[in-house]
Amino acid sequence: MLISGWLNVSTNPVVSTDQKEETFWSRIHSYCVEFCSDIIRGVVACKKRWYKINKTVAQFAGCYDQASRNIRSGSNADDIKELAYKLYSTNYETPLADEPDVDSPVRPQRSKKSKQKGKGKAQRSKDFRERKSLVVKKLSLMEDIKNVREKELMDREKEREEEKEHRAKIMPIKEKELQIQAAMKEQELQVQAAMKEKELQTQRYIKEMEIKAKEREMERMAKEREREMDMQILNADTSTMSEKRRALHEIACEKIIAK
């Protein structure tokens, strides 16, 4: 509630933080009372409580940032949060407990005598236990970080081995595919060569047929000319021919008729 009030007042577009400190914290206290009427703390208590919470939050935020950098990839928010708690407990020598709300009752202040009580041997024993606990926590934290990094290395090594095995399985298949592609290419070239040869044979045949047709046409034309000449000889007018020429004409006609 206190954090919500601080954010609400400090981010208010009308007043923002451009106001006197007393007014600022008075607004925060009014906000808390509005949503929680049984709050017994005053403005000063809220202010002190905020500074205490603010410091703790800042410390834990630093631990959380460090945990985010140390944790291995693939970890979720709960893993990071757990490591951040351990870092906080180690660095600040106390576990991070949930802070009470602003509406919790004000604890009565202890007297000087009660604060000084327990010093001496009991205090030294307490300090020893705290130092021992701190060492154990640090060792535990170091072991946790070591285990996380070792697991990350093992996971990476496992991924590399799996990739290697996958490639070993893929290579024979790739080689077989290349062989099939080469055979298909060779067969395609052979088919193309056969088609080209057949096309050449067809062209040669057509050429030969054209030549023979032309020769037959020339032979026909020659025979036609010869027939025309024979007809001219047979139909020639012999009345104007001399005896000698008429005799030669008769011999030529006999040869034409004898063909």
mmCIF file of C-alpha atoms in Angstrom:
data_model
loop_
_atom_site.group_PDB
_atom_site.id
_atom_site.type_symbol
_atom_site.label_atom_id
_atom_site.label_comp_id
_atom_site.label_asym_id
_atom_site.label_seq_id
_atom_site.Cartn_x
_atom_site.Cartn_y
_atom_site.Cartn_z
ATOM 1 C CA MET A 1 0.000 0.000 0.000
ATOM 2 C CA LEU A 2 2.820 2.417 0.859
ATOM 3 C CA ILE A 3 4.622 1.685 -2.414
ATOM 4 C CA SER A 4 1.360 2.103 -4.336
ATOM 5 C CA GLY A 5 0.740 5.447 -2.626
ATOM 6 C CA TRP A 6 4.242 6.714 -3.370
ATOM 7 C CA LEU A 7 3.891 5.784 -7.056
ATOM 8 C CA ASN A 8 0.415 7.307 -7.287
ATOM 9 C CA VAL A 9 1.426 10.662 -5.803
ATOM 10 C CA SER A 10 4.849 10.935 -7.458
ATOM 11 C CA THR A 11 3.470 10.138 -10.920
ATOM 12 C CA ASN A 12 0.404 12.358 -10.571
ATOM 13 C CA PRO A 13 0.417 14.588 -13.696
ATOM 14 C CA VAL A 14 -0.933 17.550 -11.689
ATOM 15 C CA VAL A 15 1.278 17.696 -8.602
ATOM 16 C CA SER A 16 4.056 15.192 -9.434
ATOM 17 C CA THR A 17 7.087 15.555 -7.142
ATOM 18 C CA ASP A 18 7.223 19.341 -7.560
ATOM 19 C CA GLN A 19 5.849 20.012 -4.045
ATOM 20 C CA LYS A 20 7.075 20.430 -0.508
ATOM 21 C CA GLU A 21 8.243 17.311 1.284
ATOM 22 C CA GLU A 22 5.615 17.590 4.031
ATOM 23 C CA THR A 23 2.834 18.025 1.488
ATOM 24 C CA PHE A 24 4.182 15.154 -0.595
ATOM 25 C CA TRP A 25 4.197 12.677 2.296
ATOM 26 C CA SER A 26 0.889 13.992 3.586
ATOM 27 C CA ARG A 27 -0.668 13.144 0.228
ATOM 28 C CA ILE A 28 0.854 9.645 0.389
ATOM 29 C CA HIS A 29 -0.524 9.108 3.912
ATOM 30 C CA SER A 30 -3.962 10.306 2.800
ATOM 31 C CA TYR A 31 -3.859 7.874 -0.117
ATOM 32 C CA CYS A 32 -3.036 4.953 2.221
ATOM 33 C CA VAL A 33 -5.789 5.936 4.691
ATOM 34 C CA GLU A 34 -8.291 6.204 1.841
ATOM 35 C CA PHE A 35 -7.766 2.581 0.823
ATOM 36 C CA CYS A 36 -6.998 1.192 4.288
ATOM 37 C CA SER A 37 -8.829 3.068 7.040
ATOM 38 C CA ASP A 38 -7.353 1.084 9.960
ATOM 39 C CA ILE A 39 -3.812 2.400 9.409
ATOM 40 C CA ILE A 40 -2.424 3.717 12.696
ATOM 41 C CA ARG A 41 0.907 5.052 11.438
ATOM 42 C CA GLY A 42 1.357 8.728 10.878
ATOM 43 C CA VAL A 43 3.048 10.693 8.106
ATOM 44 C CA VAL A 44 6.521 10.513 9.702
ATOM 45 C CA ALA A 45 6.227 6.751 10.262
ATOM 46 C CA CYS A 46 5.185 6.237 6.635
ATOM 47 C CA LYS A 47 8.127 8.316 5.465
ATOM 48 C CA LYS A 48 10.635 6.342 7.580
ATOM 49 C CA ARG A 49 9.066 3.079 6.521
ATOM 50 C CA TRP A 50 9.405 4.057 2.867
ATOM 51 C CA TYR A 51 13.099 4.859 3.168
ATOM 52 C CA LYS A 52 13.672 1.496 4.847
ATOM 53 C CA ILE A 53 11.742 -0.381 2.170
ATOM 54 C CA ASN A 54 13.368 1.622 -0.618
ATOM 55 C CA LYS A 55 16.852 0.639 0.556
ATOM 56 C CA THR A 56 15.923 -3.037 0.829
ATOM 57 C CA VAL A 57 14.306 -3.043 -2.606
ATOM 58 C CA ALA A 58 17.385 -1.416 -4.147
ATOM 59 C CA GLN A 59 19.636 -4.031 -2.508
ATOM 60 C CA PHE A 60 17.498 -6.904 -3.709
ATOM 61 C CA ALA A 61 17.300 -5.380 -7.207
ATOM 62 C CA GLY A 62 21.109 -5.485 -7.390
ATOM 63 C CA CYS A 63 21.100 -9.146 -6.278
ATOM 64 C CA TYR A 64 18.425 -9.948 -8.848
ATOM 65 C CA ASP A 65 20.466 -8.311 -11.608
ATOM 66 C CA GLN A 66 23.550 -10.317 -10.585
ATOM 67 C CA ALA A 67 21.494 -13.526 -10.515
ATOM 68 C CA SER A 68 20.189 -12.784 -14.024
ATOM 69 C CA ARG A 69 23.771 -12.601 -15.302
ATOM 70 C CA ASN A 70 24.997 -15.721 -13.475
ATOM 71 C CA ILE A 71 22.061 -18.013 -14.186
ATOM 72 C CA ARG A 72 22.313 -20.283 -17.220
ATOM 73 C CA SER A 73 20.240 -19.769 -20.335
ATOM 74 C CA GLY A 74 16.868 -21.483 -20.330
ATOM 75 C CA SER A 75 16.179 -20.831 -16.651
ATOM 76 C CA ASN A 76 12.844 -19.333 -15.706
ATOM 77 C CA ALA A 77 12.010 -16.402 -13.448
ATOM 78 C CA ASP A 78 11.641 -18.650 -10.394
ATOM 79 C CA ASP A 79 15.240 -19.899 -10.787
ATOM 80 C CA ILE A 80 16.541 -16.343 -11.022
ATOM 81 C CA LYS A 81 14.443 -15.272 -8.037
ATOM 82 C CA GLU A 82 15.724 -18.191 -5.921
ATOM 83 C CA LEU A 83 19.349 -17.359 -6.718
ATOM 84 C CA ALA A 84 18.682 -13.670 -6.014
ATOM 85 C CA TYR A 85 17.377 -14.567 -2.527
ATOM 86 C CA LYS A 86 20.556 -16.533 -1.838
ATOM 87 C CA LEU A 87 22.737 -13.653 -3.032
ATOM 88 C CA TYR A 88 20.820 -11.206 -0.844
ATOM 89 C CA SER A 89 21.107 -13.450 2.223
ATOM 90 C CA THR A 90 24.848 -13.846 1.622
ATOM 91 C CA ASN A 91 25.724 -10.232 0.806
ATOM 92 C CA TYR A 92 23.620 -8.587 3.516
ATOM 93 C CA GLU A 93 23.971 -11.350 6.173
ATOM 94 C CA THR A 94 20.230 -11.644 6.680
ATOM 95 C CA PRO A 95 17.401 -13.427 4.889
ATOM 96 C CA LEU A 96 15.046 -11.319 2.836
ATOM 97 C CA ALA A 97 11.787 -11.469 4.754
ATOM 98 C CA ASP A 98 8.493 -10.043 3.574
ATOM 99 C CA GLU A 99 8.132 -6.494 4.819
ATOM 100 C CA PRO A 100 4.928 -5.720 6.799
ATOM 101 C CA ASP A 101 2.429 -3.306 5.260
ATOM 102 C CA VAL A 102 2.115 0.300 6.367
ATOM 103 C CA ASP A 103 -1.031 -0.515 8.253
ATOM 104 C CA SER A 104 0.714 -2.921 10.616
ATOM 105 C CA PRO A 105 0.841 -1.722 14.237
ATOM 106 C CA VAL A 106 3.809 0.333 15.336
ATOM 107 C CA ARG A 107 6.182 -1.737 17.402
ATOM 108 C CA PRO A 108 6.944 -0.232 20.774
ATOM 109 C CA GLN A 109 10.496 1.051 21.008
ATOM 110 C CA ARG A 110 12.729 -0.890 23.309
ATOM 111 C CA SER A 111 14.426 0.807 26.174
ATOM 112 C CA LYS A 112 18.151 1.370 26.312
ATOM 113 C CA LYS A 113 18.534 -1.271 28.978
ATOM 114 C CA SER A 114 16.835 -3.956 26.890
ATOM 115 C CA LYS A 115 18.970 -3.020 23.871
ATOM 116 C CA GLN A 116 22.158 -3.352 25.868
ATOM 117 C CA LYS A 117 21.057 -6.627 27.379
ATOM 118 C CA GLY A 118 22.632 -9.742 26.015
ATOM 119 C CA LYS A 119 26.052 -8.250 25.390
ATOM 120 C CA GLY A 120 29.205 -9.946 26.467
ATOM 121 C CA LYS A 121 29.506 -13.688 26.134
ATOM 122 C CA ALA A 122 26.074 -14.161 24.589
ATOM 123 C CA GLN A 123 26.843 -11.485 21.979
ATOM 124 C CA ARG A 124 30.165 -13.110 21.079
ATOM 125 C CA SER A 125 28.455 -16.466 20.710
ATOM 126 C CA LYS A 126 25.841 -14.880 18.470
ATOM 127 C CA ASP A 127 28.512 -13.187 16.335
ATOM 128 C CA PHE A 128 30.335 -16.503 15.957
ATOM 129 C CA ARG A 129 27.165 -18.245 14.829
ATOM 130 C CA GLU A 130 26.405 -15.482 12.370
ATOM 131 C CA ARG A 131 29.912 -15.603 10.890
ATOM 132 C CA LYS A 132 29.701 -19.384 10.642
ATOM 133 C CA SER A 133 26.297 -19.138 8.974
ATOM 134 C CA LEU A 134 27.655 -16.527 6.564
ATOM 135 C CA VAL A 135 30.560 -18.774 5.554
ATOM 136 C CA VAL A 136 28.206 -21.710 5.023
ATOM 137 C CA LYS A 137 25.899 -19.548 2.893
ATOM 138 C CA LYS A 138 28.771 -18.282 0.778
ATOM 139 C CA LEU A 139 30.085 -21.813 0.238
ATOM 140 C CA SER A 140 26.585 -23.006 -0.637
ATOM 141 C CA LEU A 141 26.133 -20.133 -3.063
ATOM 142 C CA MET A 142 29.479 -20.813 -4.737
ATOM 143 C CA GLU A 143 28.563 -24.483 -5.035
ATOM 144 C CA ASP A 144 25.192 -23.575 -6.564
ATOM 145 C CA ILE A 145 26.811 -21.276 -9.130
ATOM 146 C CA LYS A 146 29.415 -23.939 -9.904
ATOM 147 C CA ASN A 147 26.716 -26.579 -10.395
ATOM 148 C CA VAL A 148 24.713 -24.261 -12.648
ATOM 149 C CA ARG A 149 27.729 -23.532 -14.844
ATOM 150 C CA GLU A 150 28.759 -27.199 -14.964
ATOM 151 C CA LYS A 151 25.241 -28.169 -15.990
ATOM 152 C CA GLU A 152 25.271 -25.492 -18.672
ATOM 153 C CA LEU A 153 28.589 -26.819 -20.022
ATOM 154 C CA MET A 154 27.243 -30.371 -19.971
ATOM 155 C CA ASP A 155 24.118 -29.267 -21.830
ATOM 156 C CA ARG A 156 26.209 -27.528 -24.474
ATOM 157 C CA GLU A 157 28.442 -30.591 -24.864
ATOM 158 C CA LYS A 158 25.366 -32.777 -25.186
ATOM 159 C CA GLU A 159 23.960 -30.475 -27.870
ATOM 160 C CA ARG A 160 27.249 -30.654 -29.801
ATOM 161 C CA GLU A 161 27.263 -34.464 -29.590
ATOM 162 C CA GLU A 162 23.662 -34.637 -30.769
ATOM 163 C CA GLU A 163 24.473 -32.305 -33.665
ATOM 164 C CA LYS A 164 27.484 -34.469 -34.551
ATOM 165 C CA GLU A 165 25.370 -37.633 -34.527
ATOM 166 C CA HIS A 166 22.707 -35.929 -36.612
ATOM 167 C CA ARG A 167 25.270 -34.920 -39.223
ATOM 168 C CA ALA A 168 26.705 -38.463 -39.241
ATOM 169 C CA LYS A 169 23.222 -39.787 -40.035
ATOM 170 C CA ILE A 170 22.548 -37.146 -42.648
ATOM 171 C CA MET A 171 25.826 -37.578 -44.606
ATOM 172 C CA PRO A 172 25.031 -41.050 -46.117
ATOM 173 C CA ILE A 173 21.587 -39.803 -47.132
ATOM 174 C CA LYS A 174 23.113 -36.709 -48.754
ATOM 175 C CA GLU A 175 25.702 -38.853 -50.561
ATOM 176 C CA LYS A 176 22.966 -41.183 -51.849
ATOM 177 C CA GLU A 177 20.961 -38.194 -53.060
ATOM 178 C CA LEU A 178 24.011 -36.863 -54.925
ATOM 179 C CA GLN A 179 24.557 -40.260 -56.572
ATOM 180 C CA ILE A 180 20.918 -40.407 -57.666
ATOM 181 C CA GLN A 181 21.109 -36.864 -59.027
ATOM 182 C CA ALA A 182 24.307 -37.717 -60.961
ATOM 183 C CA ALA A 183 22.696 -40.865 -62.446
ATOM 184 C CA MET A 184 19.593 -38.908 -63.448
ATOM 185 C CA LYS A 185 21.778 -36.234 -65.063
ATOM 186 C CA GLU A 186 23.729 -38.879 -67.013
ATOM 187 C CA GLN A 187 20.509 -40.509 -68.176
ATOM 188 C CA GLU A 188 19.140 -37.137 -69.223
ATOM 189 C CA LEU A 189 22.291 -36.420 -71.247
ATOM 190 C CA GLN A 190 22.034 -39.812 -72.954
ATOM 191 C CA VAL A 191 18.395 -39.183 -73.868
ATOM 192 C CA GLN A 192 19.277 -35.755 -75.238
ATOM 193 C CA ALA A 193 22.137 -37.235 -77.302
ATOM 194 C CA ALA A 194 19.843 -39.965 -78.701
ATOM 195 C CA MET A 195 17.180 -37.404 -79.601
ATOM 196 C CA LYS A 196 19.769 -35.218 -81.303
ATOM 197 C CA GLU A 197 21.104 -38.180 -83.307
ATOM 198 C CA LYS A 198 17.594 -39.140 -84.366
ATOM 199 C CA GLU A 199 16.923 -35.557 -85.415
ATOM 200 C CA LEU A 200 20.102 -35.544 -87.524
ATOM 201 C CA GLN A 201 19.086 -38.823 -89.174
ATOM 202 C CA THR A 202 15.678 -37.364 -89.969
ATOM 203 C CA GLN A 203 17.276 -34.281 -91.482
ATOM 204 C CA ARG A 204 19.623 -36.426 -93.594
ATOM 205 C CA TYR A 205 16.703 -38.557 -94.806
ATOM 206 C CA ILE A 206 14.701 -35.472 -95.756
ATOM 207 C CA LYS A 207 17.714 -34.085 -97.614
ATOM 208 C CA GLU A 208 18.193 -37.321 -99.544
ATOM 209 C CA MET A 209 14.499 -37.429 -100.447
ATOM 210 C CA GLU A 210 14.654 -33.848 -101.680
ATOM 211 C CA ILE A 211 17.694 -34.661 -103.845
ATOM 212 C CA LYS A 212 16.009 -37.754 -105.322
ATOM 213 C CA ALA A 213 12.841 -35.805 -105.993
ATOM 214 C CA LYS A 214 14.834 -33.119 -107.741
ATOM 215 C CA GLU A 215 16.662 -35.738 -109.828
ATOM 216 C CA ARG A 216 13.372 -37.347 -110.838
ATOM 217 C CA GLU A 217 11.996 -33.952 -111.786
ATOM 218 C CA MET A 218 15.042 -33.191 -113.913
ATOM 219 C CA GLU A 219 14.776 -36.618 -115.567
ATOM 220 C CA ARG A 220 11.085 -36.049 -116.268
ATOM 221 C CA MET A 221 11.783 -32.650 -117.756
ATOM 222 C CA ALA A 222 14.545 -34.109 -119.934
ATOM 223 C CA LYS A 223 12.207 -36.815 -121.211
ATOM 224 C CA GLU A 224 9.527 -34.199 -121.816
ATOM 225 C CA ARG A 225 11.908 -32.118 -123.897
ATOM 226 C CA GLU A 226 13.006 -35.220 -125.786
ATOM 227 C CA ARG A 227 9.364 -36.160 -126.479
ATOM 228 C CA GLU A 228 8.621 -32.639 -127.674
ATOM 229 C CA MET A 229 11.601 -32.804 -130.044
ATOM 230 C CA ASP A 230 10.466 -36.230 -131.317
ATOM 231 C CA MET A 231 6.994 -34.862 -131.954
ATOM 232 C CA GLN A 232 8.462 -31.938 -133.844
ATOM 233 C CA ILE A 233 10.435 -34.348 -135.992
ATOM 234 C CA LEU A 234 7.430 -36.605 -136.591
ATOM 235 C CA ASN A 235 5.176 -33.669 -137.449
ATOM 236 C CA ALA A 236 7.732 -31.867 -139.590
ATOM 237 C CA ASP A 237 6.576 -30.730 -143.051
ATOM 238 C CA THR A 238 8.395 -32.924 -145.619
ATOM 239 C CA SER A 239 6.923 -31.256 -148.713
ATOM 240 C CA THR A 240 9.595 -28.656 -148.842
ATOM 241 C CA MET A 241 12.440 -31.050 -147.978
ATOM 242 C CA SER A 242 14.954 -32.238 -150.515
ATOM 243 C CA GLU A 243 15.192 -35.911 -151.343
ATOM 244 C CA LYS A 244 18.255 -36.344 -149.198
ATOM 245 C CA ARG A 245 16.721 -34.495 -146.220
ATOM 246 C CA ARG A 246 13.480 -36.433 -146.626
ATOM 247 C CA ALA A 247 15.442 -39.705 -146.466
ATOM 248 C CA LEU A 248 17.154 -38.605 -143.237
ATOM 249 C CA HIS A 249 13.778 -37.574 -141.777
ATOM 250 C CA GLU A 250 12.304 -40.984 -142.504
ATOM 251 C CA ILE A 251 15.249 -42.691 -140.757
ATOM 252 C CA ALA A 252 14.787 -40.412 -137.702
ATOM 253 C CA CYS A 253 11.054 -41.152 -137.597
ATOM 254 C CA GLU A 254 11.713 -44.885 -137.696
ATOM 255 C CA LYS A 255 14.073 -44.572 -134.693
ATOM 256 C CA ILE A 256 11.502 -42.525 -132.777
ATOM 257 C CA ILE A 257 8.778 -45.058 -133.438
ATOM 258 C CA ALA A 258 11.090 -47.924 -132.444
ATOM 259 C CA LYS A 259 11.671 -46.479 -128.915
#
